[in-house]
Every structure is written in structure tokens, then in C-alpha cells.
Coordinates of C-alpha atoms in Angstrom, one line a residue:
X1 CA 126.9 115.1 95.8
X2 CA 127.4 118.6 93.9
X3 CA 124.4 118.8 90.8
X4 CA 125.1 120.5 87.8
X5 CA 123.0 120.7 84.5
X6 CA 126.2 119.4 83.2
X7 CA 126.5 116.5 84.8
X8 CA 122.4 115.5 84.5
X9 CA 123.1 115.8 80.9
X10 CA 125.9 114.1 80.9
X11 CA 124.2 111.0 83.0
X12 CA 120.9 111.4 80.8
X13 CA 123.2 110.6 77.7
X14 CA 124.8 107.2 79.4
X15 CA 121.6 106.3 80.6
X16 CA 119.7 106.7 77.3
X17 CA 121.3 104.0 75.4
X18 CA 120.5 101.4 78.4
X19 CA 116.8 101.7 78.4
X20 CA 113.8 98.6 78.0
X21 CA 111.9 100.6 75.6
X22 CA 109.1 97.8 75.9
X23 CA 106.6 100.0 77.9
X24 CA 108.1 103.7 76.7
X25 CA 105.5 105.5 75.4
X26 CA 105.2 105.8 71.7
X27 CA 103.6 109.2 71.7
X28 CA 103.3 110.8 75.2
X29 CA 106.0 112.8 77.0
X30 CA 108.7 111.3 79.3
X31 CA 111.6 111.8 80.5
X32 CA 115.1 110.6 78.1
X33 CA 116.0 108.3 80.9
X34 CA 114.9 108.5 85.0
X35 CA 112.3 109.9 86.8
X36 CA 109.6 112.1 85.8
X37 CA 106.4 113.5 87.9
X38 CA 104.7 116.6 87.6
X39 CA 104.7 118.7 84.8
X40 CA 105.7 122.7 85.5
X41 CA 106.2 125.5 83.6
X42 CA 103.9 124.8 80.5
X43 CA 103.6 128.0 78.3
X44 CA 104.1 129.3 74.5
X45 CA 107.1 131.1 73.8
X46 CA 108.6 132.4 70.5
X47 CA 106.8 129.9 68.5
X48 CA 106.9 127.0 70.5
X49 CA 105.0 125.0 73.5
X50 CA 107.1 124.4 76.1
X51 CA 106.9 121.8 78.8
X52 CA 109.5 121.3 82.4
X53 CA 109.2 118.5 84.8
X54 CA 110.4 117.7 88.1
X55 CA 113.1 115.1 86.6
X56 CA 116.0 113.0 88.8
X57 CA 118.2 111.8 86.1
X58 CA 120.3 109.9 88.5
X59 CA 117.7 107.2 88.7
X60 CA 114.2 105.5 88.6
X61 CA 113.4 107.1 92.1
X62 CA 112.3 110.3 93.4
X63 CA 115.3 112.3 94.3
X64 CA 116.9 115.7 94.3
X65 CA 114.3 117.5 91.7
X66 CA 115.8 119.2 88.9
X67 CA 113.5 121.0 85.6
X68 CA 113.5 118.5 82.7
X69 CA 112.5 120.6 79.5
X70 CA 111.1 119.8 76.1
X71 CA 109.3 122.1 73.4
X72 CA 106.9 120.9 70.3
X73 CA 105.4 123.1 67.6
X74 CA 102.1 121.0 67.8
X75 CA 101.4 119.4 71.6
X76 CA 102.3 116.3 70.3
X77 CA 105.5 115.7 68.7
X78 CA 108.3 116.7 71.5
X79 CA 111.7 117.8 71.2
X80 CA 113.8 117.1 73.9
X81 CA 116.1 120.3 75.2
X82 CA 118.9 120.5 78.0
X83 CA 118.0 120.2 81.8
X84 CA 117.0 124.0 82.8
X85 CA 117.3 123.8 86.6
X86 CA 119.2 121.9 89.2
X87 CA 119.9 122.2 92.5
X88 CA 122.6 123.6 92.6
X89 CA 122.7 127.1 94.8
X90 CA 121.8 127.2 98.4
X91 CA 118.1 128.1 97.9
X92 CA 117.6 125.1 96.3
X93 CA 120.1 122.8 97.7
X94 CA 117.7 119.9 98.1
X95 CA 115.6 120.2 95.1
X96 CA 114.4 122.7 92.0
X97 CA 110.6 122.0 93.0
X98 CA 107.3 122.1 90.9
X99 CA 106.3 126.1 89.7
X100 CA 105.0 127.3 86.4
X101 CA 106.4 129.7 83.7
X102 CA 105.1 132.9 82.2
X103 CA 106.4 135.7 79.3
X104 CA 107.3 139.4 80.6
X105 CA 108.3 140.9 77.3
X106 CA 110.9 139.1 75.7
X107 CA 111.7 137.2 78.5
X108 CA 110.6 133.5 79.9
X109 CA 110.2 133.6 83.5
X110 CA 110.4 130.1 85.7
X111 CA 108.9 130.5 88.8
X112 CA 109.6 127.3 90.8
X113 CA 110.1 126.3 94.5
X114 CA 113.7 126.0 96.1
X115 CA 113.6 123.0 99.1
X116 CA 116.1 123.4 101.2
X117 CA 117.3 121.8 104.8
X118 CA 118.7 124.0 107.5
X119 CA 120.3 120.7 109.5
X120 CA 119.0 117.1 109.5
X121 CA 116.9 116.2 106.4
X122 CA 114.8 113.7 108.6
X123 CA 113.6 116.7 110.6
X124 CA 110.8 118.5 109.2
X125 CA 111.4 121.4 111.4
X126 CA 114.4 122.1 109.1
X127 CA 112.8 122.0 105.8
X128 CA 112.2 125.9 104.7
X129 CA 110.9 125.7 101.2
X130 CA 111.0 129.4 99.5
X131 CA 110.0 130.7 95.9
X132 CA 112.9 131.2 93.2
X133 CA 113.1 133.3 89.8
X134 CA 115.0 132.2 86.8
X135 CA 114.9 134.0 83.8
X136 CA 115.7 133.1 79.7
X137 CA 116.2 135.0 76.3
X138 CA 116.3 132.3 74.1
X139 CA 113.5 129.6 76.6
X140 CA 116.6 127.4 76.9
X141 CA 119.8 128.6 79.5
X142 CA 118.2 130.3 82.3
X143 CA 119.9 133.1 84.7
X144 CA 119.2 132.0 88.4
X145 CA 117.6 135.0 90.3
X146 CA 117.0 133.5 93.6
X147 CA 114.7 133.6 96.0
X148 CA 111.6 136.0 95.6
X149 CA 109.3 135.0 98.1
X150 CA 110.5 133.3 101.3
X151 CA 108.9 130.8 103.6
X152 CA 106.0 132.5 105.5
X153 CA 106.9 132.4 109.1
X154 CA 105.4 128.5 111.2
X155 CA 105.1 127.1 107.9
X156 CA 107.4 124.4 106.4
X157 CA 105.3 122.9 103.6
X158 CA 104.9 125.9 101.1
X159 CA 105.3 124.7 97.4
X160 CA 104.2 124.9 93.9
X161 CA 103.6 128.5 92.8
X162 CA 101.8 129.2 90.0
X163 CA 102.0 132.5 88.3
X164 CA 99.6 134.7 86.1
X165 CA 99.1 138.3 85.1
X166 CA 95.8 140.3 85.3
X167 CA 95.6 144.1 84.8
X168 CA 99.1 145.5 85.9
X169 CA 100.1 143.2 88.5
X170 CA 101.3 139.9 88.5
X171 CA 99.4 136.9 90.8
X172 CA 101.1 134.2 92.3
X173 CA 99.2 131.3 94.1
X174 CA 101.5 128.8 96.1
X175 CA 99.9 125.3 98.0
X176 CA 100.6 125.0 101.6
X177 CA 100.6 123.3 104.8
X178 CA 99.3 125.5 108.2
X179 CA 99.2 122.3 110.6
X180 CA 96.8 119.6 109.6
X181 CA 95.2 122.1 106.8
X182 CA 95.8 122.2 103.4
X183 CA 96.0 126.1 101.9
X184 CA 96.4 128.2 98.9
X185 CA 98.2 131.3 100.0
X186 CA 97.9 134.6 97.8
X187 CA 100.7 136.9 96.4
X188 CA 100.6 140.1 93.8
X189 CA 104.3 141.7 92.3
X190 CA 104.6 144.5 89.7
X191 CA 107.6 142.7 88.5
X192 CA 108.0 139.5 89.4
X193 CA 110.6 140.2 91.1
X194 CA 109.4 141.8 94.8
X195 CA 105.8 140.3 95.8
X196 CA 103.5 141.7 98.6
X197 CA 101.7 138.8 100.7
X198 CA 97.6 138.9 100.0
X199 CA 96.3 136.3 102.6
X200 CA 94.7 133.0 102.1
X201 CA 92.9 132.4 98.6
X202 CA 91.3 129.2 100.2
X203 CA 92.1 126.4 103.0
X204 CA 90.5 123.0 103.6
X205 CA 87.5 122.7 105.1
X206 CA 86.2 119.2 107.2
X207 CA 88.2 115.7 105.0
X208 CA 90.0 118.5 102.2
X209 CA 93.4 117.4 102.9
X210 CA 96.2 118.1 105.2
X211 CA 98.5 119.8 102.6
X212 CA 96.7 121.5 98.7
X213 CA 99.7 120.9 96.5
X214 CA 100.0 122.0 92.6
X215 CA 97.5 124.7 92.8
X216 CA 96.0 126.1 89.6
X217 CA 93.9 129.3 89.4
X218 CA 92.2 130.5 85.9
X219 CA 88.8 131.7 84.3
X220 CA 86.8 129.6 82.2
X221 CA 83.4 131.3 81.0
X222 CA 83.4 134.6 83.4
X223 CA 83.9 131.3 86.8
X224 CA 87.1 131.4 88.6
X225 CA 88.6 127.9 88.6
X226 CA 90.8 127.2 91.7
X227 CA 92.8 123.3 90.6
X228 CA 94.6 121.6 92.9
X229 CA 96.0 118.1 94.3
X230 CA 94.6 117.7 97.9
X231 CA 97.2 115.3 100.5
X232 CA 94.9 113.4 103.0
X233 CA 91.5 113.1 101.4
X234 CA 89.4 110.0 102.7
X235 CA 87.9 107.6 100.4
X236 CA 84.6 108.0 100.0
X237 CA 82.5 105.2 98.3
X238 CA 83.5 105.4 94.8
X239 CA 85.2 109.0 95.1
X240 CA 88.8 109.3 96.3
X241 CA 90.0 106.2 95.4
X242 CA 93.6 107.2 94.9
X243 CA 96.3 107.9 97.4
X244 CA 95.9 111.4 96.5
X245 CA 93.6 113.1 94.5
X246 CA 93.2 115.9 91.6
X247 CA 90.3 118.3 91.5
X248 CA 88.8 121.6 91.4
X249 CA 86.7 124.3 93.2
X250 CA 84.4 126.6 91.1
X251 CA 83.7 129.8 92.5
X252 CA 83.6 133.7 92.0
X253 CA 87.2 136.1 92.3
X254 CA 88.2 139.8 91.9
X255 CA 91.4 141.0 92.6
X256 CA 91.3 142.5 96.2
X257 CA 88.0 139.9 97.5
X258 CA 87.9 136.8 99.1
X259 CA 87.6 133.7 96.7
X260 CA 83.5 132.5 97.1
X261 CA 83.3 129.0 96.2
X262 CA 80.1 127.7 94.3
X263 CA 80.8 124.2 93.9
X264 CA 82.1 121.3 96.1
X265 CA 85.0 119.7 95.1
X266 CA 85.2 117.4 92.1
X267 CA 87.7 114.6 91.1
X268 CA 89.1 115.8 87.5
X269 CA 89.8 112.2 86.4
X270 CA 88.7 109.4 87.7
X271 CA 91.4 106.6 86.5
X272 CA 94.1 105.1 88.7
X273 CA 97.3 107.7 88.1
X274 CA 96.7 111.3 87.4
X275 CA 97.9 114.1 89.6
X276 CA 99.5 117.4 89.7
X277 CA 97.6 118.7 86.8
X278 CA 98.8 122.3 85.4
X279 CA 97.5 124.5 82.5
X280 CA 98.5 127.2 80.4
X281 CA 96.3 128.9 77.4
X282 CA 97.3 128.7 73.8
X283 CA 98.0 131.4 71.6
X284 CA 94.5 131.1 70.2
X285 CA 92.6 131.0 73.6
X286 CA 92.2 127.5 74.8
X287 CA 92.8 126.0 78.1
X288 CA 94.7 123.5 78.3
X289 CA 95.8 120.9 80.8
X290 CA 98.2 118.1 81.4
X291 CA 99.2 116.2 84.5
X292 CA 101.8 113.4 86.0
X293 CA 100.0 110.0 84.5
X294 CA 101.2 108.3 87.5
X295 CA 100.3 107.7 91.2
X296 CA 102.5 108.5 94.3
X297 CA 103.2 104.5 96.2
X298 CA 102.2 102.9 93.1
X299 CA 104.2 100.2 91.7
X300 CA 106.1 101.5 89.1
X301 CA 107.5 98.5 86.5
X302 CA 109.4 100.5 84.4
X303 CA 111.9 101.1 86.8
X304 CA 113.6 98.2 86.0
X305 CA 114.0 99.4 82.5
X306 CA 115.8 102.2 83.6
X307 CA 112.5 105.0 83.4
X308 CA 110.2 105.8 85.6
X309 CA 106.9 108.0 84.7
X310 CA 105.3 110.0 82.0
X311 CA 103.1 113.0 81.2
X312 CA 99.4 113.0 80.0
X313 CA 98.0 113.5 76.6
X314 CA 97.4 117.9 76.4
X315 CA 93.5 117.9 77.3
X316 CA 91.4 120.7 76.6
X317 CA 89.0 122.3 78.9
X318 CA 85.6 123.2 78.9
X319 CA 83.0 124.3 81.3
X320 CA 79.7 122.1 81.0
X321 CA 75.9 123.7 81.5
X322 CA 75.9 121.9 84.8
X323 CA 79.0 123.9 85.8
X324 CA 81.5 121.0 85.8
X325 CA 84.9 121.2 83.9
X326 CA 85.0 118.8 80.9
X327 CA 88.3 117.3 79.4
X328 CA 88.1 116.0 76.0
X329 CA 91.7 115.6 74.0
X330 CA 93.4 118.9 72.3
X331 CA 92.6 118.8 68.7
X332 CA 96.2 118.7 68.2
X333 CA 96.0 115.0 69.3
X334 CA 94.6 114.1 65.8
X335 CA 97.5 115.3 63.9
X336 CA 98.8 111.5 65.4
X337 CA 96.2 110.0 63.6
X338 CA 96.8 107.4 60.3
X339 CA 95.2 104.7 59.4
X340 CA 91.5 104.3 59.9
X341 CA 90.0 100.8 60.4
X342 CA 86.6 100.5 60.8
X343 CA 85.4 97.2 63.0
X344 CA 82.7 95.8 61.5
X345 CA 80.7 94.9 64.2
X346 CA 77.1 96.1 65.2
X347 CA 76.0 93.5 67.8
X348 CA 77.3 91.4 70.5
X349 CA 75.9 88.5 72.5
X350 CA 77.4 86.4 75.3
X351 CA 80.8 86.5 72.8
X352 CA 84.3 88.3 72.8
X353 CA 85.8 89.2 69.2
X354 CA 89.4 90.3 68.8
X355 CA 89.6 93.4 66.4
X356 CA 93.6 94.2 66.5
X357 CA 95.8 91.2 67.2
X358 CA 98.7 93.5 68.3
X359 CA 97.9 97.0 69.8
X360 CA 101.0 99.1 70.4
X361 CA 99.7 103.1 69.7
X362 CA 95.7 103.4 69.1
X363 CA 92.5 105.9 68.9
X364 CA 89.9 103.2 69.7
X365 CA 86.0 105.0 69.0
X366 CA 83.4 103.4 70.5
X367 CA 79.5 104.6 70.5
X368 CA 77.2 102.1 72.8
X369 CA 73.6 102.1 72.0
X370 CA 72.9 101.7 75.6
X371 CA 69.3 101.4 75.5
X372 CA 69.1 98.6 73.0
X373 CA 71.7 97.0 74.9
X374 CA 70.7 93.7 77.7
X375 CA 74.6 92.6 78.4
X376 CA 75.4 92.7 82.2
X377 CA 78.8 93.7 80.9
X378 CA 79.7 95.3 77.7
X379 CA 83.1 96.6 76.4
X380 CA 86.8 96.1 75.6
X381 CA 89.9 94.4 76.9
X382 CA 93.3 94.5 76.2
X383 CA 95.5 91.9 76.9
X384 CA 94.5 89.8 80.2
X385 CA 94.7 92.7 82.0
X386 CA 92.3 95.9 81.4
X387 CA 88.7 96.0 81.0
X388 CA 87.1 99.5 80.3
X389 CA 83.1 98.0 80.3
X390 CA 79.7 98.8 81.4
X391 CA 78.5 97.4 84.2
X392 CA 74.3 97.7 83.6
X393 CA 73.6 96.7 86.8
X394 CA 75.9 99.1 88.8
X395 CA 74.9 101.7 85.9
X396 CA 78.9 102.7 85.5
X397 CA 81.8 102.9 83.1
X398 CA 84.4 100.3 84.9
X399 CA 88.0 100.7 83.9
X400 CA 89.7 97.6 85.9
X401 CA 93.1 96.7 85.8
X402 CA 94.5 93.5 86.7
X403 CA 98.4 93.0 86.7
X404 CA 99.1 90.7 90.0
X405 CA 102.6 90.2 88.9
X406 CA 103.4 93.7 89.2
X407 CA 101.1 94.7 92.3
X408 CA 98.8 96.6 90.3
X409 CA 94.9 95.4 90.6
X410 CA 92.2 97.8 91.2
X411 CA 89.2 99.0 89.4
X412 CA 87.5 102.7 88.9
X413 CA 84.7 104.4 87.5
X414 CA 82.3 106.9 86.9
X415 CA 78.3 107.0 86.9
X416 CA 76.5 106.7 83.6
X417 CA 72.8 108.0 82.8
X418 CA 70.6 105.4 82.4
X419 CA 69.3 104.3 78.7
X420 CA 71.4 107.3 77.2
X421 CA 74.1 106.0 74.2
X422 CA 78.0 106.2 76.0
X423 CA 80.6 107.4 73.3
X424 CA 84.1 106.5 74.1
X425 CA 87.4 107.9 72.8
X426 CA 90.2 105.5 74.5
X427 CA 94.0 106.4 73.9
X428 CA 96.3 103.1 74.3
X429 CA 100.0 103.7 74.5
X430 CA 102.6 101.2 75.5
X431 CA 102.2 101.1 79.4
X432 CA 98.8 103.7 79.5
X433 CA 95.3 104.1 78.5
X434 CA 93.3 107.1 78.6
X435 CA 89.4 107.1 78.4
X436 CA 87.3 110.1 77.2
X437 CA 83.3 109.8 77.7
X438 CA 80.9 111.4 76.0
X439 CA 83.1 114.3 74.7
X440 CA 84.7 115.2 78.3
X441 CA 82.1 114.4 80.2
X442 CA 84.6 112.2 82.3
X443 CA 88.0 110.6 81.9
X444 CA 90.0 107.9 83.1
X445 CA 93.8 107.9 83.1
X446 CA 95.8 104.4 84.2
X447 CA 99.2 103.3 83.8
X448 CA 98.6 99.8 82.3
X449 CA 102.0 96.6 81.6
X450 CA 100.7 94.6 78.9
X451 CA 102.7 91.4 78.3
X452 CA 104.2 91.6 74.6
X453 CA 102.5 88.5 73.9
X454 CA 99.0 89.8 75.0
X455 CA 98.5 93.1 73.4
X456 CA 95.1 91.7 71.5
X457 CA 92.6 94.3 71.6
X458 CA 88.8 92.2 71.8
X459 CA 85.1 93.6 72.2
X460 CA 83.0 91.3 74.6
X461 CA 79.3 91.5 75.8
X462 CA 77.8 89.0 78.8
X463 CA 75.0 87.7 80.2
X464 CA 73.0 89.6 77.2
X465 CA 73.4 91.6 73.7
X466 CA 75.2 95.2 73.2
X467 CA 74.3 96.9 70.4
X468 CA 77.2 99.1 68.5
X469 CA 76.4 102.2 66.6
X470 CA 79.9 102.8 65.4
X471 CA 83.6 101.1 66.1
X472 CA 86.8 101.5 64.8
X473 CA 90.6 102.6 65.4
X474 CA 93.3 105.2 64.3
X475 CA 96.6 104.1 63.8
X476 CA 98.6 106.6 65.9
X477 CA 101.7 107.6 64.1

């Protein structure tokens, strides 16, 4: 099959009037119809935010990547534009890849991977994966350049770039494979156009991963943060739960040096589905970051319904005084907010309580008084099938998930300090729930499928009392 932008646009339209909107979100980004994963190419251009993903609008699986695109004046409320890329020269035959976008002048720059195979597709020693250029005037039609970097020679997984300027030159990171290792490989251009190779920023060291994808390289408070998704980390206990994971490295960089990492790495979110995080700063100087809020091999529902996948809520990033990044909601998430209801509740003992009969798009605030609190388990649940609880005795915040009839049971979490009061901001969409603890502190992102029939939100405590400082919801509009 031949792909055109044409001809996604054209499928996107049939397919759009076909869809179960049941779990769609209300208010995050996805795709009109298809698949969706990770988000690329996130910038601010001529007055507005805009955000690409690899898209296949043929179907509800992976396929032949091209760039879906949509802009938004406020991080919230999206506008969906035409497909930019698809794979449709001969450096990109196979797929328009993840990348990232930056301005030159009056110009918006894509920078994105062209995968390619020279032969047979089901022999890796054909794929050749190279780095492209396509360039916009208006951030909508782009001008194919073609390829600007090619694949370094005994590699074949070499993917992702992410591109930034500092002083004169241009920097380009892109993730990579080198055997069994994963890699971030180095690049600097004057132009964007002709790049000069500048070694390895940073490889696995021990159980990092055979292959670093989506890598992410910025400064945050004078530290150099290098963010990436490592392939082929080993669960460890509570850490690494997911197939694949989404983390960072802290550590000290100057154009010219080696990268010196200070930190080991760290888990970014700790819920089921979040991966292939990417950031980009506003026009007034914040970080911010969003990522795929989904999980490769995960049973995906929605597929049936004719879409597949969706895009986080934009998170804002902070650096913590125990030199850990912290992730609280962009302040632009608030402009969603309506009405407020206060839940008049203050303490809890061996009960659950419903306080919305029918959730569908929520803020939920939650402060635990943890010390004056006995429960064994203390928390919400939605529907029959998420918890997001304390557990007192295991001292962590449990977010478990229980949907047998669509393969999807599992449970995470993150430490809490003992005796200290847990605030919790938790985000529920139609098929997700995002948790926000003590104002970044940690988060946990998981696709949830609430039947239409169970979509009760309750407060419960066990074995015990909780005590409640403050409780309510936003109506998100």
C-alpha cells in the first residue's frame, strides 16, 4: 500500500463517525480515530502549542507511523489539524517515527526518524532507521527535506531524536541500540541541516536496558536532566513493574564534556501506562512534559470501538530539594475546572460512602490526616474496579486496578512517610485516572474501563478510622 496525507485524512474522516465514544476521553488528547502512542514534536509556535503523534489511521493497531498533529491556545482545549507526515518517500518507507520539533526563525522544524527496510521486514539486519528534516511556514503543510543524519555504521536500532539549541549550535540526542546496550548517541549542526557526530552522551550500565528509546535532554535548576524510556529493565521489587519503563538520570553537562551522572535512575511515574515522555518549555519558562498514557502488550479495549490510545494531561516539572524531578499538573489544567462540590466528610470508620453517583470528567482533592488515621486501608474507588488507597501496614499509596474481563489486573505504588498527612490530586477521565501526591512528589498514570453502570465514585476506610482534612471535586468542563 502507497500512504499519503491525503488518503489518512480521508480514512480519519470515514472512521470518525464510526467510533464507541464510551471510554474517549472527555478532556485529554487522542487521536480522531486509530492509533495513537507517543507524543513528538511538542513546541510553541506563532501563538499556539502544538502537539504530533506517531498515529496509524488505518486502524486500532500499531502500523506504518505517520505524525498526527493538533494545536491549543491553552494545553487543554485541542484542535485537531491535518496529518503532517506519512510515509511516503523512500527514507521513510516503513514509518514517520517518533522526533521532536523546534523554531529556526520563522520556520517550524520536525525532526523525526525515517524506518526503512532494505529487503525482508522480518530481518532486522535490513532495518536502517536514519534521521529526517521537514520544515513549515505556517506549522501546518510541511516540505520534506530528507535524510540529515544517517544510520551510524553496526547499528540498526537508532530512533527518536530530540533536538535543542544552546549558544550557536544546534544539539540533537537520538536513543539507540549497540548490541545488548541501550545508548544515547550525540550530534551538534549549525543549521539543522548537516550534523557532525559527538560520541555517546550515555549507555546502559549492568540491568539499564537493551535499547534507551525517546530520549530527552534539558536543564532544570543549573542540573542537566537526561529522560528516557529504557527496553529490557528487570523488575525489581516494587520498581519496574511495567513492560518498559520511563525515567531520568540527573547529572552535570557542558557542551564539548562527557555527561557525569549524579543520580541513579528513577521511575517518573509509577502507574500502569506511561511511557515515551517528551517536553518542551513554554513561552514563559516552564518545563513541561507529557507522555503516551498507555503500555506496550497491554490490553487495549478501546480497540473495539474503533480507537486505540491517548496522550497524558501537560505536567509541569520541578526539581525537589532531594534532587528528584516532581510532576504536578500545568496550571493550565484548571482552566477545565467548574463546579465545586465539597464532600462533607471528616471521618471514616470500617464504612464506604458514595460521594458522586456517576463520575464521567473529575478533579477529585483529597488531604489524609495520616497520623490521626488507624484504617488498615483508607481511600477511594471507582466503580468495582480501581482503588487508589493507603495501605498503613505496607506504608504506600496503592493504585489497583481490577478489570478481569478485559485482562487488565494489577496493582502499583509508591512509598509514603510515615505519620506525615498525604494530599492527593486524582484526574478521572472516561477510560484514565491520573494521581498527583503531595504536590508532585509522585504520580500514577493508568488506563482504567469502567462499566457505564459503575461509574460511582465512594470513600472507604477498614479495619480502623481515617481522618479527612479536606474533600471535594471539580467538575471538569
Amino acid at each position: 500500500m502507497t500512504y499519503s496525507i491525503s488518503k489518512a485524512e480521508q480514512e480519519l474522516q470515514a472512521k470518525r463517525e464510526t467510533l464507541n465514544l464510551r471510554w474517549y476521553p472527555r478532556y485529554h488528547l487522542a487521536a480522531r480515530a486509530g492509533w495513537i502512542n507517543d507524543p513528538n514534536g511538542l513546541v510553541w509556535f506563532n501563538g499556539w502549542y502544538h502537539a504530533f503523534y506517531q498515529h496509524h489511521p488505518y486502524s486500532t493497531q500499531w502500523g506504518p507511523m505517520h505524525w498526527g498533529h493538533a494545536r491549543s491556545k491553552d494545553l487543554v482545549h485541542w484542535e485537531h489539524l491535518p496529518v503532517a507526515l506519512a510515509p511516503e518517500g523512500p527514507e521513510d518507507k516503513d514509518g514517520c517515527f517518533s522526533g521532536s520539533a523546534v523554531v529556526d526563525g520563522d520556520t517550524l522544524a520536525l525532526i523525526y526518524t525515517g524506518h526503512k527496510f532494505h529487503g525482508d521486514a522480518s530481518d532486522e539486519a535490513n532495518l536502517y532507521q536514519v534521521q529526517c528534516l521537514a520544515t513549515s511556514r505556517d506549522g501546518i503543510c510541511f516540505e520534506r527535506q530528507g535524510i540529515v543524519v544517517d544510520t551510524p555504521p553496526g547499528l540498526h536500532h537508532f530512533r527518536d531524536p530530540k533536538v535543542w539549541r544552546e549558544g550557536d549550535s544546534w544539539y540533537m540526542i537520538v536513543g539507540a541500540r549497540d548490541g545488548e546496550t541501550g545508548q544515547v548517541r550525540l550530534y551538534r549542526s549549525a543549521d539543522l541541516h548537516q550534523w557532525h557526530d559527538a560520541g555517546v552522551l550515555d549507555e546502559a550500565e549492568k540491568e539499564m536496558g537493551y535499547m534507551w528509546e525517546c530520549p530527552d535532554f534539558f536543564t532544570l535548576e543549573d542540573k542537566r536532566i537526561l529522560m528516557f524510556s529504557p527496553q529490557g529493565m528487570a523488575a525489581e521489587g516494587f520498581n519496574n513493574r511495567n513492560l518498559f519503563q520511563s525515567g531520568y538520570l540527573i547529572g552535570e553537562w557542558q557542551p564539548g564534556q562527557p555527561f557525569v551522572r549524579k543520580s541513579e535512575f528513577i521511575e517518573i511515574d509509577h502507574g500502569h501506562d506511561f511511557y515515551a515522555p517528551q517536553s518542551f518549555l513554554t513561552p514563559d519558562g516552564r518545563r513541561i512534559v507529557i507522555g503516551w498514557l498507555d503500555m506496550w502488550e497491554s490490553a487495549l479495549p478501546e480497540q473495539q470501538d474503533g480507537w486505540a490510545g491517548m496522550l497524558s494531561l501537560p505536567r509541569e516539572l520541578s526539581l525537589g530539594a532531594d534532587n528528584r524531578l516532581q510532576m504536578r499538573p500545568a496550571k493550565e489544567v484548571e482552566g477545565l475546572r467548574g463546579a465545586w462540590f465539597p464532600w462533607p466528610v471528616s471521618t471514616l470508620k470500617n464504612q464506604q460512602t458514595t460521594m458522586v453517583e456517576n463520575c464521567e470528567a473529575m478533579e477529585v482533592i483529597l488531604n489524609w490526616d495520616c497520623a490521626n488515621s488507624s484504617a488498615e486501608q483508607y481511600g477511594i474507588s471507582f466503580g468495582d474496579g480501581l482503588r487508589v488507597y493507603v495501605d498503613a501496614q505496607m506504608q504506600r499509596l496503592v493504585l489497583e486496578r481490577r478489570y478481569p474481563q478485559h485482562g487488565l489486573c494489577g496493582v502499583r505504588s509508591v512509598p509514603l512517610t510515615a505519620g506525615a498527612s498525604l494530599k492527593l490530586r486524582l484526574f478521572f477521565d472516561s477510560s484514565s485516572v491520573e494521581v498527583f501526591a503531595n504536590d508532585g512528589e509522585a504520580c500514577l498514570s493508568s488506563r482504567i474501563y469502567p462499566d457505564a453502570a459503575r461509574r460511582e465514585l465512594m470513600l472507604f476506610a477498614w479495619s480502623g478510622s481515617a481522618s479527612i482534612s479536606e474533600a471535594g471535586a471539580w467538575q471538569l468542563e
